[in-house]
mmCIF file of C-alpha atoms in Angstrom:
data_model
loop_
_atom_site.group_PDB
_atom_site.id
_atom_site.type_symbol
_atom_site.label_atom_id
_atom_site.label_comp_id
_atom_site.label_asym_id
_atom_site.label_seq_id
_atom_site.Cartn_x
_atom_site.Cartn_y
_atom_site.Cartn_z
ATOM 1 C CA MET R 168 -20.245 -45.190 51.251
ATOM 2 C CA GLU R 169 -22.239 -43.802 54.196
ATOM 3 C CA ASN R 170 -19.105 -42.785 56.060
ATOM 4 C CA TYR R 171 -18.408 -39.400 54.440
ATOM 5 C CA SER R 172 -15.058 -38.974 56.174
ATOM 6 C CA VAL R 173 -13.841 -42.128 54.390
ATOM 7 C CA VAL R 174 -14.970 -40.680 51.035
ATOM 8 C CA ILE R 175 -13.068 -37.423 51.691
ATOM 9 C CA PHE R 176 -10.019 -39.443 52.781
ATOM 10 C CA ILE R 177 -10.193 -41.502 49.564
ATOM 11 C CA LEU R 178 -10.573 -38.351 47.427
ATOM 12 C CA ALA R 179 -7.512 -36.765 49.048
ATOM 13 C CA ILE R 180 -5.440 -39.913 48.445
ATOM 14 C CA MET R 181 -6.724 -40.148 44.863
ATOM 15 C CA ILE R 182 -5.702 -36.564 44.006
ATOM 16 C CA GLY R 183 -2.273 -36.983 45.614
ATOM 17 C CA LEU R 184 -1.561 -40.298 43.895
ATOM 18 C CA SER R 185 -2.624 -38.908 40.499
ATOM 19 C CA ALA R 186 0.091 -36.262 40.861
ATOM 20 C CA ILE R 187 2.644 -38.896 41.925
ATOM 21 C CA ALA R 188 1.714 -41.126 38.965
ATOM 22 C CA ASP R 189 2.704 -38.320 36.564
ATOM 23 C CA ARG R 190 6.077 -37.975 38.263
ATOM 24 C CA ILE R 191 6.928 -41.694 38.212
ATOM 25 C CA ARG R 192 5.449 -42.236 34.713
ATOM 26 C CA LEU R 193 3.009 -44.925 35.842
ATOM 27 C CA PRO R 194 -0.578 -44.972 34.542
ATOM 28 C CA TYR R 195 -2.581 -43.424 37.370
ATOM 29 C CA PRO R 196 -5.424 -46.006 37.231
ATOM 30 C CA ILE R 197 -2.905 -48.737 38.153
ATOM 31 C CA LEU R 198 -1.536 -46.755 41.098
ATOM 32 C CA LEU R 199 -5.058 -45.956 42.341
ATOM 33 C CA ILE R 200 -6.196 -49.593 42.100
ATOM 34 C CA VAL R 201 -3.154 -50.801 44.079
ATOM 35 C CA ALA R 202 -3.779 -48.030 46.637
ATOM 36 C CA GLY R 203 -7.423 -49.111 46.901
ATOM 37 C CA ILE R 204 -6.422 -52.731 47.573
ATOM 38 C CA THR R 205 -3.914 -51.573 50.207
ATOM 39 C CA ILE R 206 -6.401 -49.246 51.930
ATOM 40 C CA GLY R 207 -9.004 -52.024 51.942
ATOM 41 C CA PHE R 208 -6.771 -54.217 54.100
ATOM 42 C CA VAL R 209 -6.191 -51.488 56.738
ATOM 43 C CA PRO R 210 -7.896 -52.964 59.860
ATOM 44 C CA PHE R 211 -9.408 -49.822 61.445
ATOM 45 C CA LEU R 212 -11.053 -48.503 58.270
ATOM 46 C CA PRO R 213 -14.691 -49.454 57.653
ATOM 47 C CA ASP R 214 -15.551 -51.601 54.620
ATOM 48 C CA VAL R 215 -16.468 -49.561 51.558
ATOM 49 C CA GLU R 216 -19.010 -51.585 49.611
ATOM 50 C CA LEU R 217 -19.743 -50.486 46.073
ATOM 51 C CA ASN R 218 -23.412 -49.576 45.683
ATOM 52 C CA PRO R 219 -24.528 -50.526 42.126
ATOM 53 C CA GLU R 220 -27.255 -47.865 42.123
ATOM 54 C CA ILE R 221 -24.652 -45.176 42.863
ATOM 55 C CA VAL R 222 -22.481 -46.410 39.982
ATOM 56 C CA PHE R 223 -25.354 -46.451 37.490
ATOM 57 C CA LEU R 224 -26.776 -43.082 38.535
ATOM 58 C CA ILE R 225 -23.778 -41.036 39.744
ATOM 59 C CA PHE R 226 -20.842 -42.402 37.722
ATOM 60 C CA LEU R 227 -22.221 -43.767 34.463
ATOM 61 C CA PRO R 228 -24.344 -40.850 33.085
ATOM 62 C CA PRO R 229 -21.665 -38.104 33.284
ATOM 63 C CA LEU R 230 -18.928 -40.408 31.928
ATOM 64 C CA LEU R 231 -21.088 -41.541 28.987
ATOM 65 C CA TYR R 232 -22.323 -38.001 28.312
ATOM 66 C CA ASP R 233 -18.794 -36.576 28.341
ATOM 67 C CA ALA R 234 -17.508 -39.286 25.971
ATOM 68 C CA ALA R 235 -20.463 -38.817 23.589
ATOM 69 C CA PHE R 236 -20.196 -35.016 23.739
ATOM 70 C CA ASN R 237 -16.495 -35.011 22.833
ATOM 71 C CA ILE R 238 -16.425 -37.800 20.263
ATOM 72 C CA SER R 239 -15.941 -36.829 16.621
ATOM 73 C CA PHE R 240 -19.316 -37.558 15.020
ATOM 74 C CA SER R 241 -17.871 -37.813 11.485
ATOM 75 C CA GLU R 242 -15.170 -40.233 12.700
ATOM 76 C CA PHE R 243 -17.821 -42.165 14.654
ATOM 77 C CA ARG R 244 -19.949 -42.499 11.514
ATOM 78 C CA THR R 245 -16.935 -43.586 9.424
ATOM 79 C CA ASN R 246 -16.104 -46.387 11.891
ATOM 80 C CA ILE R 247 -19.687 -47.328 12.796
ATOM 81 C CA ASN R 248 -19.226 -50.817 11.298
ATOM 82 C CA THR R 249 -16.304 -51.628 13.616
ATOM 83 C CA ILE R 250 -17.930 -49.929 16.626
ATOM 84 C CA GLY R 251 -21.106 -51.979 16.082
ATOM 85 C CA ALA R 252 -19.131 -55.220 15.755
ATOM 86 C CA LEU R 253 -17.295 -54.606 19.039
ATOM 87 C CA SER R 254 -20.157 -53.174 21.075
ATOM 88 C CA ILE R 255 -22.874 -55.662 20.082
ATOM 89 C CA SER R 256 -21.643 -58.894 18.451
ATOM 90 C CA LEU R 257 -18.401 -59.113 20.485
ATOM 91 C CA VAL R 258 -20.311 -58.597 23.750
ATOM 92 C CA PHE R 259 -22.519 -61.637 23.066
ATOM 93 C CA ILE R 260 -19.582 -63.699 21.699
ATOM 94 C CA THR R 261 -17.557 -62.930 24.860
ATOM 95 C CA ALA R 262 -20.493 -63.702 27.173
ATOM 96 C CA SER R 263 -20.987 -67.071 25.436
ATOM 97 C CA GLY R 264 -17.256 -67.909 25.404
ATOM 98 C CA ILE R 265 -16.810 -67.132 29.109
ATOM 99 C CA ALA R 266 -19.995 -69.108 29.883
ATOM 100 C CA VAL R 267 -18.622 -72.229 28.169
ATOM 101 C CA ILE R 268 -15.306 -71.972 30.054
ATOM 102 C CA ALA R 269 -17.020 -71.316 33.399
ATOM 103 C CA HIS R 270 -19.477 -74.211 32.953
ATOM 104 C CA TYR R 271 -16.787 -76.810 32.257
ATOM 105 C CA LEU R 272 -14.083 -75.374 34.541
ATOM 106 C CA ILE R 273 -15.765 -74.132 37.731
ATOM 107 C CA PRO R 274 -17.535 -76.674 39.993
ATOM 108 C CA GLY R 275 -21.208 -75.907 40.566
ATOM 109 C CA MET R 276 -21.550 -73.484 37.641
ATOM 110 C CA THR R 277 -24.774 -74.406 35.841
ATOM 111 C CA TRP R 278 -25.364 -73.021 32.341
ATOM 112 C CA PRO R 279 -27.547 -70.123 33.566
ATOM 113 C CA LEU R 280 -24.974 -69.154 36.243
ATOM 114 C CA SER R 281 -22.164 -69.427 33.688
ATOM 115 C CA PHE R 282 -24.017 -67.032 31.387
ATOM 116 C CA VAL R 283 -24.494 -64.614 34.313
ATOM 117 C CA LEU R 284 -20.711 -64.548 34.796
ATOM 118 C CA GLY R 285 -20.191 -64.220 31.026
ATOM 119 C CA ALA R 286 -22.626 -61.292 30.799
ATOM 120 C CA ILE R 287 -20.981 -59.514 33.756
ATOM 121 C CA LEU R 288 -17.563 -59.683 32.086
ATOM 122 C CA SER R 289 -18.679 -59.188 28.463
ATOM 123 C CA ALA R 290 -18.372 -55.380 28.236
ATOM 124 C CA THR R 291 -15.027 -53.606 28.205
ATOM 125 C CA ASP R 292 -14.332 -50.312 29.948
ATOM 126 C CA ALA R 293 -12.874 -47.697 27.603
ATOM 127 C CA VAL R 294 -12.556 -45.240 30.531
ATOM 128 C CA ALA R 295 -9.682 -47.383 31.781
ATOM 129 C CA ALA R 296 -8.093 -47.742 28.343
ATOM 130 C CA MET R 297 -8.346 -44.018 27.575
ATOM 131 C CA SER R 298 -6.974 -43.087 31.016
ATOM 132 C CA ILE R 299 -4.008 -45.409 30.583
ATOM 133 C CA THR R 300 -3.187 -44.419 26.984
ATOM 134 C CA LYS R 301 -3.690 -40.668 27.540
ATOM 135 C CA GLY R 302 -0.626 -38.832 26.300
ATOM 136 C CA LEU R 303 0.653 -41.820 24.289
ATOM 137 C CA GLY R 304 -0.570 -40.305 21.021
ATOM 138 C CA LEU R 305 -3.060 -42.949 19.894
ATOM 139 C CA SER R 306 -4.499 -42.293 16.465
ATOM 140 C CA HIS R 307 -7.793 -40.414 16.289
ATOM 141 C CA LYS R 308 -9.366 -43.483 14.664
ATOM 142 C CA THR R 309 -8.298 -45.799 17.533
ATOM 143 C CA ASN R 310 -9.574 -43.352 20.167
ATOM 144 C CA THR R 311 -12.915 -42.998 18.386
ATOM 145 C CA ILE R 312 -13.398 -46.764 18.047
ATOM 146 C CA LEU R 313 -12.594 -47.381 21.729
ATOM 147 C CA GLU R 314 -14.827 -44.546 22.921
ATOM 148 C CA GLY R 315 -17.608 -45.474 20.487
ATOM 149 C CA GLU R 316 -17.504 -49.084 21.671
ATOM 150 C CA SER R 317 -17.828 -48.000 25.318
ATOM 151 C CA LEU R 318 -20.867 -45.847 24.480
ATOM 152 C CA VAL R 319 -22.917 -48.867 23.373
ATOM 153 C CA ASN R 320 -21.416 -52.036 24.867
ATOM 154 C CA ASP R 321 -22.670 -51.330 28.410
ATOM 155 C CA ALA R 322 -26.240 -51.421 27.084
ATOM 156 C CA SER R 323 -25.589 -54.744 25.305
ATOM 157 C CA ALA R 324 -24.024 -56.266 28.442
ATOM 158 C CA LEU R 325 -26.882 -55.115 30.676
ATOM 159 C CA VAL R 326 -29.435 -56.730 28.342
ATOM 160 C CA ALA R 327 -27.463 -60.010 28.307
ATOM 161 C CA TYR R 328 -27.198 -59.838 32.112
ATOM 162 C CA ARG R 329 -30.963 -59.379 32.580
ATOM 163 C CA PHE R 330 -31.747 -62.467 30.498
ATOM 164 C CA ALA R 331 -29.046 -64.542 32.249
ATOM 165 C CA VAL R 332 -30.325 -63.640 35.749
ATOM 166 C CA ALA R 333 -33.904 -64.388 34.631
ATOM 167 C CA ALA R 334 -32.723 -67.808 33.411
ATOM 168 C CA VAL R 335 -31.243 -68.557 36.870
ATOM 169 C CA SER R 336 -34.697 -67.848 38.323
ATOM 170 C CA GLY R 337 -36.198 -70.411 35.956
ATOM 171 C CA THR R 338 -37.474 -68.189 33.132
ATOM 172 C CA VAL R 339 -37.279 -69.920 29.751
ATOM 173 C CA PHE R 340 -35.042 -68.124 27.226
ATOM 174 C CA ILE R 341 -36.787 -67.567 23.871
ATOM 175 C CA PHE R 342 -34.478 -66.092 21.238
ATOM 176 C CA TRP R 343 -37.025 -64.042 19.266
ATOM 177 C CA GLN R 344 -38.446 -62.540 22.460
ATOM 178 C CA ALA R 345 -34.964 -61.648 23.674
ATOM 179 C CA SER R 346 -34.100 -60.078 20.308
ATOM 180 C CA LEU R 347 -37.317 -58.053 20.277
ATOM 181 C CA GLN R 348 -36.733 -56.824 23.827
ATOM 182 C CA PHE R 349 -33.155 -55.853 22.920
ATOM 183 C CA ILE R 350 -34.412 -53.794 19.947
ATOM 184 C CA LEU R 351 -37.115 -52.146 22.090
ATOM 185 C CA LEU R 352 -34.622 -51.290 24.855
ATOM 186 C CA MET R 353 -32.166 -49.785 22.382
ATOM 187 C CA GLY R 354 -34.820 -48.045 20.273
ATOM 188 C CA GLY R 355 -36.606 -46.704 23.328
ATOM 189 C CA GLY R 356 -33.336 -45.367 24.721
ATOM 190 C CA PHE R 357 -32.653 -43.657 21.377
ATOM 191 C CA VAL R 358 -36.081 -41.963 21.395
ATOM 192 C CA VAL R 359 -35.752 -40.796 25.020
ATOM 193 C CA GLY R 360 -32.243 -39.411 24.358
ATOM 194 C CA TRP R 361 -33.423 -37.613 21.210
ATOM 195 C CA VAL R 362 -36.458 -36.075 22.951
ATOM 196 C CA MET R 363 -34.422 -34.977 26.000
ATOM 197 C CA GLY R 364 -31.816 -33.501 23.654
ATOM 198 C CA LYS R 365 -34.516 -31.446 21.921
ATOM 199 C CA ILE R 366 -35.861 -30.270 25.291
ATOM 200 C CA LEU R 367 -32.377 -29.299 26.496
ATOM 201 C CA ALA R 368 -31.606 -27.484 23.233
ATOM 202 C CA PHE R 369 -34.918 -25.567 23.566
ATOM 203 C CA VAL R 370 -34.029 -24.520 27.139
ATOM 204 C CA LEU R 371 -30.412 -23.640 26.322
ATOM 205 C CA GLN R 372 -31.503 -21.465 23.402
ATOM 206 C CA ARG R 373 -33.332 -19.257 25.910
ATOM 207 C CA VAL R 374 -30.703 -19.130 28.694
ATOM 208 C CA LYS R 375 -27.467 -19.281 26.661
ATOM 209 C CA ASN R 376 -26.446 -15.751 27.705
ATOM 210 C CA ASN R 377 -26.356 -16.863 31.352
ATOM 211 C CA TYR R 378 -23.289 -19.095 31.398
ATOM 212 C CA LEU R 379 -23.798 -20.501 34.906
ATOM 213 C CA VAL R 380 -27.401 -21.521 34.214
ATOM 214 C CA THR R 381 -26.450 -23.019 30.832
ATOM 215 C CA ILE R 382 -23.627 -25.121 32.281
ATOM 216 C CA SER R 383 -25.810 -26.174 35.230
ATOM 217 C CA PHE R 384 -28.515 -27.454 32.867
ATOM 218 C CA MET R 385 -25.898 -29.367 30.887
ATOM 219 C CA LEU R 386 -24.525 -30.933 34.087
ATOM 220 C CA LEU R 387 -27.967 -31.963 35.331
ATOM 221 C CA MET R 388 -29.473 -33.317 32.107
ATOM 222 C CA PRO R 389 -27.484 -36.603 31.826
ATOM 223 C CA PHE R 390 -28.796 -37.696 35.247
ATOM 224 C CA VAL R 391 -32.382 -36.665 34.424
ATOM 225 C CA THR R 392 -32.226 -38.433 31.040
ATOM 226 C CA TYR R 393 -30.867 -41.632 32.580
ATOM 227 C CA LEU R 394 -33.598 -41.678 35.248
ATOM 228 C CA VAL R 395 -36.386 -40.975 32.736
ATOM 229 C CA ALA R 396 -35.185 -43.773 30.416
ATOM 230 C CA GLU R 397 -34.830 -46.304 33.240
ATOM 231 C CA ASP R 398 -38.282 -45.400 34.618
ATOM 232 C CA LEU R 399 -39.684 -46.088 31.132
ATOM 233 C CA HIS R 400 -37.810 -49.438 31.124
ATOM 234 C CA VAL R 401 -35.626 -48.581 28.144
ATOM 235 C CA SER R 402 -31.833 -48.223 27.952
ATOM 236 C CA GLY R 403 -30.617 -45.307 30.064
ATOM 237 C CA VAL R 404 -27.125 -45.841 28.624
ATOM 238 C CA ILE R 405 -28.275 -45.292 25.023
ATOM 239 C CA ALA R 406 -30.469 -42.345 26.080
ATOM 240 C CA VAL R 407 -27.500 -40.518 27.666
ATOM 241 C CA VAL R 408 -25.275 -41.275 24.655
ATOM 242 C CA ILE R 409 -27.841 -39.839 22.197
ATOM 243 C CA LEU R 410 -28.262 -36.794 24.474
ATOM 244 C CA GLY R 411 -24.495 -36.185 24.428
ATOM 245 C CA LEU R 412 -24.236 -36.563 20.642
ATOM 246 C CA SER R 413 -27.190 -34.228 19.978
ATOM 247 C CA ILE R 414 -26.056 -31.497 22.401
ATOM 248 C CA ALA R 415 -22.509 -31.652 21.009
ATOM 249 C CA HIS R 416 -23.931 -31.008 17.532
ATOM 250 C CA TYR R 417 -26.114 -28.174 18.875
ATOM 251 C CA SER R 418 -23.373 -26.504 20.957
ATOM 252 C CA ASN R 419 -20.930 -26.376 18.048
ATOM 253 C CA LYS R 420 -23.404 -24.186 16.136
ATOM 254 C CA VAL R 421 -24.717 -22.000 18.968
ATOM 255 C CA PHE R 422 -22.327 -21.693 21.926
ATOM 256 C CA PRO R 423 -19.643 -18.963 21.997
ATOM 257 C CA ASP R 424 -16.043 -20.078 22.567
ATOM 258 C CA GLN R 425 -15.912 -18.645 26.094
ATOM 259 C CA LEU R 426 -18.894 -20.757 27.181
ATOM 260 C CA LYS R 427 -17.380 -23.853 25.569
ATOM 261 C CA GLN R 428 -14.116 -23.270 27.451
ATOM 262 C CA GLN R 429 -15.847 -22.747 30.810
ATOM 263 C CA SER R 430 -18.008 -25.826 30.294
ATOM 264 C CA LYS R 431 -14.985 -27.934 29.297
ATOM 265 C CA SER R 432 -13.017 -26.864 32.393
ATOM 266 C CA ILE R 433 -15.857 -27.861 34.725
ATOM 267 C CA TRP R 434 -16.448 -31.169 32.943
ATOM 268 C CA ASP R 435 -12.714 -32.003 32.945
ATOM 269 C CA MET R 436 -12.639 -31.546 36.732
ATOM 270 C CA ILE R 437 -15.748 -33.697 37.280
ATOM 271 C CA ILE R 438 -14.510 -36.490 34.990
ATOM 272 C CA PHE R 439 -11.058 -36.449 36.656
ATOM 273 C CA LEU R 440 -12.620 -36.902 40.119
ATOM 274 C CA LEU R 441 -15.091 -39.569 38.957
ATOM 275 C CA ASN R 442 -12.397 -41.549 37.124
ATOM 276 C CA GLY R 443 -10.076 -41.412 40.125
ATOM 277 C CA LEU R 444 -12.826 -42.522 42.508
ATOM 278 C CA ILE R 445 -13.770 -45.374 40.177
ATOM 279 C CA PHE R 446 -10.265 -46.865 40.111
ATOM 280 C CA ILE R 447 -9.704 -46.573 43.853
ATOM 281 C CA LEU R 448 -13.157 -48.115 44.514
ATOM 282 C CA ILE R 449 -12.282 -51.021 42.210
ATOM 283 C CA GLY R 450 -9.207 -51.709 44.338
ATOM 284 C CA LEU R 451 -11.218 -51.415 47.566
ATOM 285 C CA GLN R 452 -13.584 -54.196 46.484
ATOM 286 C CA LEU R 453 -10.983 -56.993 46.618
ATOM 287 C CA PRO R 454 -10.410 -56.949 50.413
ATOM 288 C CA PHE R 455 -14.157 -56.588 50.959
ATOM 289 C CA ILE R 456 -15.011 -59.591 48.761
ATOM 290 C CA VAL R 457 -12.118 -61.750 50.064
ATOM 291 C CA LYS R 458 -13.731 -61.742 53.540
ATOM 292 C CA LYS R 459 -16.839 -63.468 52.107
ATOM 293 C CA ILE R 460 -14.969 -66.312 50.388
ATOM 294 C CA ASP R 461 -13.839 -69.605 51.907
ATOM 295 C CA GLN R 462 -10.046 -69.273 52.195
ATOM 296 C CA THR R 463 -9.461 -72.648 50.510
ATOM 297 C CA GLU R 464 -11.329 -71.418 47.421
ATOM 298 C CA ILE R 465 -9.346 -68.191 46.905
ATOM 299 C CA LEU R 466 -6.427 -69.654 44.897
ATOM 300 C CA PRO R 467 -8.622 -71.814 42.606
ATOM 301 C CA TYR R 468 -10.921 -68.830 41.949
ATOM 302 C CA ILE R 469 -7.912 -66.633 41.105
ATOM 303 C CA GLY R 470 -6.810 -69.364 38.668
ATOM 304 C CA TYR R 471 -10.262 -69.438 37.046
ATOM 305 C CA GLY R 472 -10.172 -65.636 36.801
ATOM 306 C CA PHE R 473 -6.808 -65.758 35.023
ATOM 307 C CA ILE R 474 -8.019 -68.351 32.489
ATOM 308 C CA ILE R 475 -11.167 -66.293 31.783
ATOM 309 C CA THR R 476 -9.040 -63.138 31.352
ATOM 310 C CA VAL R 477 -6.801 -64.831 28.766
ATOM 311 C CA ALA R 478 -9.795 -66.361 26.955
ATOM 312 C CA ALA R 479 -11.610 -62.993 26.792
ATOM 313 C CA LEU R 480 -8.465 -61.365 25.372
ATOM 314 C CA PHE R 481 -8.132 -64.051 22.662
ATOM 315 C CA LEU R 482 -11.823 -63.757 21.748
ATOM 316 C CA ARG R 483 -11.437 -59.989 21.413
ATOM 317 C CA MET R 484 -8.297 -60.308 19.282
ATOM 318 C CA ALA R 485 -10.006 -62.849 17.026
ATOM 319 C CA ARG R 486 -13.055 -60.607 16.549
ATOM 320 C CA VAL R 487 -10.982 -57.452 15.911
ATOM 321 C CA PHE R 488 -8.726 -59.129 13.344
ATOM 322 C CA LEU R 489 -11.732 -60.797 11.694
ATOM 323 C CA GLN R 490 -13.257 -57.316 11.435
ATOM 324 C CA LYS R 491 -10.014 -56.077 9.850
ATOM 325 C CA VAL R 492 -10.249 -58.813 7.179
ATOM 326 C CA ASN R 493 -13.985 -58.263 6.583
ATOM 327 C CA LEU R 494 -13.509 -54.511 6.102
ATOM 328 C CA GLN R 495 -10.742 -55.079 3.563
ATOM 329 C CA LYS R 496 -12.889 -57.555 1.607
ATOM 330 C CA SER R 497 -15.888 -55.214 1.603
ATOM 331 C CA PHE R 498 -13.716 -52.277 0.539
ATOM 332 C CA LYS R 499 -12.236 -54.237 -2.387
ATOM 333 C CA LYS R 500 -15.710 -55.308 -3.550
ATOM 334 C CA GLY R 501 -17.015 -51.750 -3.123
ATOM 335 C CA LYS R 502 -19.842 -52.978 -0.885
ATOM 336 C CA ARG R 503 -21.608 -51.494 2.147
ATOM 337 C CA LYS R 504 -20.099 -48.062 1.681
ATOM 338 C CA ILE R 505 -16.840 -48.962 3.456
ATOM 339 C CA THR R 506 -14.397 -46.100 2.887
ATOM 340 C CA GLU R 507 -10.622 -46.354 3.016
ATOM 341 C CA ASN R 508 -10.632 -44.387 6.298
ATOM 342 C CA ALA R 509 -12.685 -47.156 7.939
ATOM 343 C CA LEU R 510 -10.058 -49.841 7.263
ATOM 344 C CA LEU R 511 -7.984 -51.224 10.156
ATOM 345 C CA ASP R 512 -4.258 -51.915 9.949
ATOM 346 C CA PHE R 513 -2.258 -54.344 12.097
ATOM 347 C CA ARG R 514 -1.136 -51.685 14.597
ATOM 348 C CA ASN R 515 -4.491 -50.195 15.493
ATOM 349 C CA SER R 516 -6.080 -53.678 15.464
ATOM 350 C CA LEU R 517 -3.548 -54.832 18.062
ATOM 351 C CA VAL R 518 -3.996 -51.731 20.252
ATOM 352 C CA ILE R 519 -7.815 -52.032 20.087
ATOM 353 C CA SER R 520 -7.529 -55.735 21.007
ATOM 354 C CA TRP R 521 -5.231 -55.061 23.953
ATOM 355 C CA SER R 522 -7.450 -52.224 25.237
ATOM 356 C CA GLY R 523 -10.251 -54.611 26.183
ATOM 357 C CA MET R 524 -10.113 -54.059 29.932
ATOM 358 C CA ARG R 525 -13.025 -54.674 32.267
ATOM 359 C CA GLY R 526 -13.970 -51.995 34.774
ATOM 360 C CA ILE R 527 -16.540 -50.340 36.983
ATOM 361 C CA VAL R 528 -19.655 -51.458 35.072
ATOM 362 C CA SER R 529 -18.660 -55.144 35.359
ATOM 363 C CA LEU R 530 -18.087 -54.682 39.093
ATOM 364 C CA ALA R 531 -21.359 -52.842 39.619
ATOM 365 C CA ILE R 532 -23.333 -55.517 37.743
ATOM 366 C CA ALA R 533 -21.613 -58.284 39.736
ATOM 367 C CA ILE R 534 -22.152 -56.666 43.137
ATOM 368 C CA GLY R 535 -25.736 -55.874 42.129
ATOM 369 C CA LEU R 536 -26.563 -59.579 41.754
ATOM 370 C CA PRO R 537 -29.772 -60.428 43.641
ATOM 371 C CA VAL R 538 -29.144 -61.899 47.096
ATOM 372 C CA THR R 539 -32.150 -64.208 46.738
ATOM 373 C CA LEU R 540 -34.208 -65.663 43.889
ATOM 374 C CA SER R 541 -37.904 -64.926 43.400
ATOM 375 C CA ASN R 542 -38.802 -67.998 45.510
ATOM 376 C CA GLY R 543 -36.735 -66.692 48.452
ATOM 377 C CA SER R 544 -33.826 -69.143 48.116
ATOM 378 C CA PRO R 545 -30.264 -67.745 48.083
ATOM 379 C CA PHE R 546 -28.829 -66.802 44.675
ATOM 380 C CA PRO R 547 -26.508 -69.755 43.911
ATOM 381 C CA GLN R 548 -22.743 -69.165 43.696
ATOM 382 C CA ARG R 549 -23.253 -65.422 44.235
ATOM 383 C CA ASP R 550 -20.014 -64.833 46.217
ATOM 384 C CA ALA R 551 -17.992 -66.962 43.772
ATOM 385 C CA ILE R 552 -19.323 -65.016 40.747
ATOM 386 C CA ILE R 553 -18.567 -61.663 42.412
ATOM 387 C CA PHE R 554 -15.059 -62.727 43.497
ATOM 388 C CA ILE R 555 -14.125 -64.110 40.055
ATOM 389 C CA SER R 556 -15.503 -60.923 38.442
ATOM 390 C CA VAL R 557 -13.351 -58.740 40.726
ATOM 391 C CA VAL R 558 -10.288 -60.889 39.936
ATOM 392 C CA VAL R 559 -10.845 -60.612 36.159
ATOM 393 C CA VAL R 560 -11.340 -56.832 36.398
ATOM 394 C CA LEU R 561 -8.069 -56.509 38.354
ATOM 395 C CA PHE R 562 -6.173 -58.861 35.994
ATOM 396 C CA THR R 563 -7.264 -56.883 32.914
ATOM 397 C CA LEU R 564 -6.695 -53.441 34.438
ATOM 398 C CA ILE R 565 -3.308 -54.194 36.005
ATOM 399 C CA GLY R 566 -1.994 -56.747 33.471
ATOM 400 C CA GLN R 567 -3.138 -55.109 30.244
ATOM 401 C CA GLY R 568 -2.937 -51.649 31.823
ATOM 402 C CA LEU R 569 0.770 -51.993 32.592
ATOM 403 C CA THR R 570 1.625 -53.495 29.189
ATOM 404 C CA LEU R 571 -0.592 -51.290 26.955
ATOM 405 C CA PRO R 572 1.653 -48.169 27.111
ATOM 406 C CA TRP R 573 4.689 -50.363 26.329
ATOM 407 C CA LEU R 574 2.816 -51.942 23.385
ATOM 408 C CA VAL R 575 1.804 -48.534 21.969
ATOM 409 C CA ARG R 576 5.386 -47.222 22.230
ATOM 410 C CA ARG R 577 6.793 -50.421 20.690
ATOM 411 C CA LEU R 578 4.409 -50.254 17.735
ATOM 412 C CA LYS R 579 5.318 -46.595 17.176
ATOM 413 C CA THR R 580 9.024 -47.434 17.220
ATOM 414 C CA THR R 581 8.446 -50.285 14.757
ATOM 415 C CA ALA R 582 6.412 -47.980 12.507
ATOM 416 C CA ARG R 583 9.161 -45.336 12.458
ATOM 417 C CA SER R 584 11.882 -47.895 11.681
ATOM 418 C CA SER R 585 9.845 -49.387 8.816
ATOM 419 C CA THR R 586 8.962 -46.040 7.205
ATOM 420 C CA PRO R 587 12.197 -45.672 5.147
ATOM 421 C CA MET R 588 11.689 -49.205 3.743
ATOM 422 C CA SER R 589 8.132 -48.421 2.683
ATOM 423 C CA ASN R 590 9.312 -45.232 0.980
ATOM 424 C CA ASP R 591 11.807 -47.213 -1.085
ATOM 425 C CA HIS R 592 8.912 -49.132 -2.582
#
């Protein structure tokens, strides 16, 4: 990323391809990923290696803040049970499931290394799902669940990843200690986000008549909040999410419509550019990683990646449909304050299941793997873990990304054709 001319070149291609994607009715993330792979194999261009620190500081805070700011808080609260199930329990179920497959399938994958791979691929990327389904008319409930899941699952995956990497270095895993640390990371992130939200609201109250200053503070604060939380060793992800939720609540009461519109226009532009860059960078990683892998291992690793992709999809479907059944049982018994609006039907359960694509966070975590262990020895199977992670990300984004719009349209067609029958009853 040090070659700025390459970045400008990539941005120009990204903007052009986004326009073409609209014309040919292809989800633009797919086109950008394929373009990234193609560009990566051009001989005279320098390698563009993804810097994990750039992803976590430059990409993640604004994307999380924007999603939290625009999410419907009442809808989020209604579906909090499902969002919690997907963003916490499913993350650890997926990490464990992938670890079991990797341990027994991939030569040389010890249990700790298998859990590292599982943790890397445990969190889904709703940015990809929302970009692909944009304009397909998903229900408000489905959108909220997918966005709500993405607001929390990155934090869960990062915690699982930290413990897995520590285990590779020889640290003994103690469940109660891990659980306590998880609670402290999440709780600490919540407190930092709440405090920073109060500080930002205090500042905005005094500068709200100056639109440029107000918007500038709102653009800067997600990055500041993330850095403060990480420096305090709590979850920067949760801190930014809480900041976004609190400022959204504040702005609805205080900001005039003109300021809201100006702020939205600027944020829409930033998110469009960041999303586009993310997808093209994902594609660029494949050629870069391929050069580090023994050529005889490429096909077997692609096969392992495919098996892990299918397994992760089945685990997600099982958890989503189990959640559907559990919600219905709780609603019938009148327990746990489950309202009718929180129930899942077959259609939105299937769309939520199929939207479980991996993305930029998985790649950043994988590429951010330590090169050496604490004793100075090389991190075992590092290149294999990164390559398989890239393959799974590409399989989910391209495979599920190409079929998700078709699935949504098919379910809508089925729903329309079955409506007259249901009315007869």
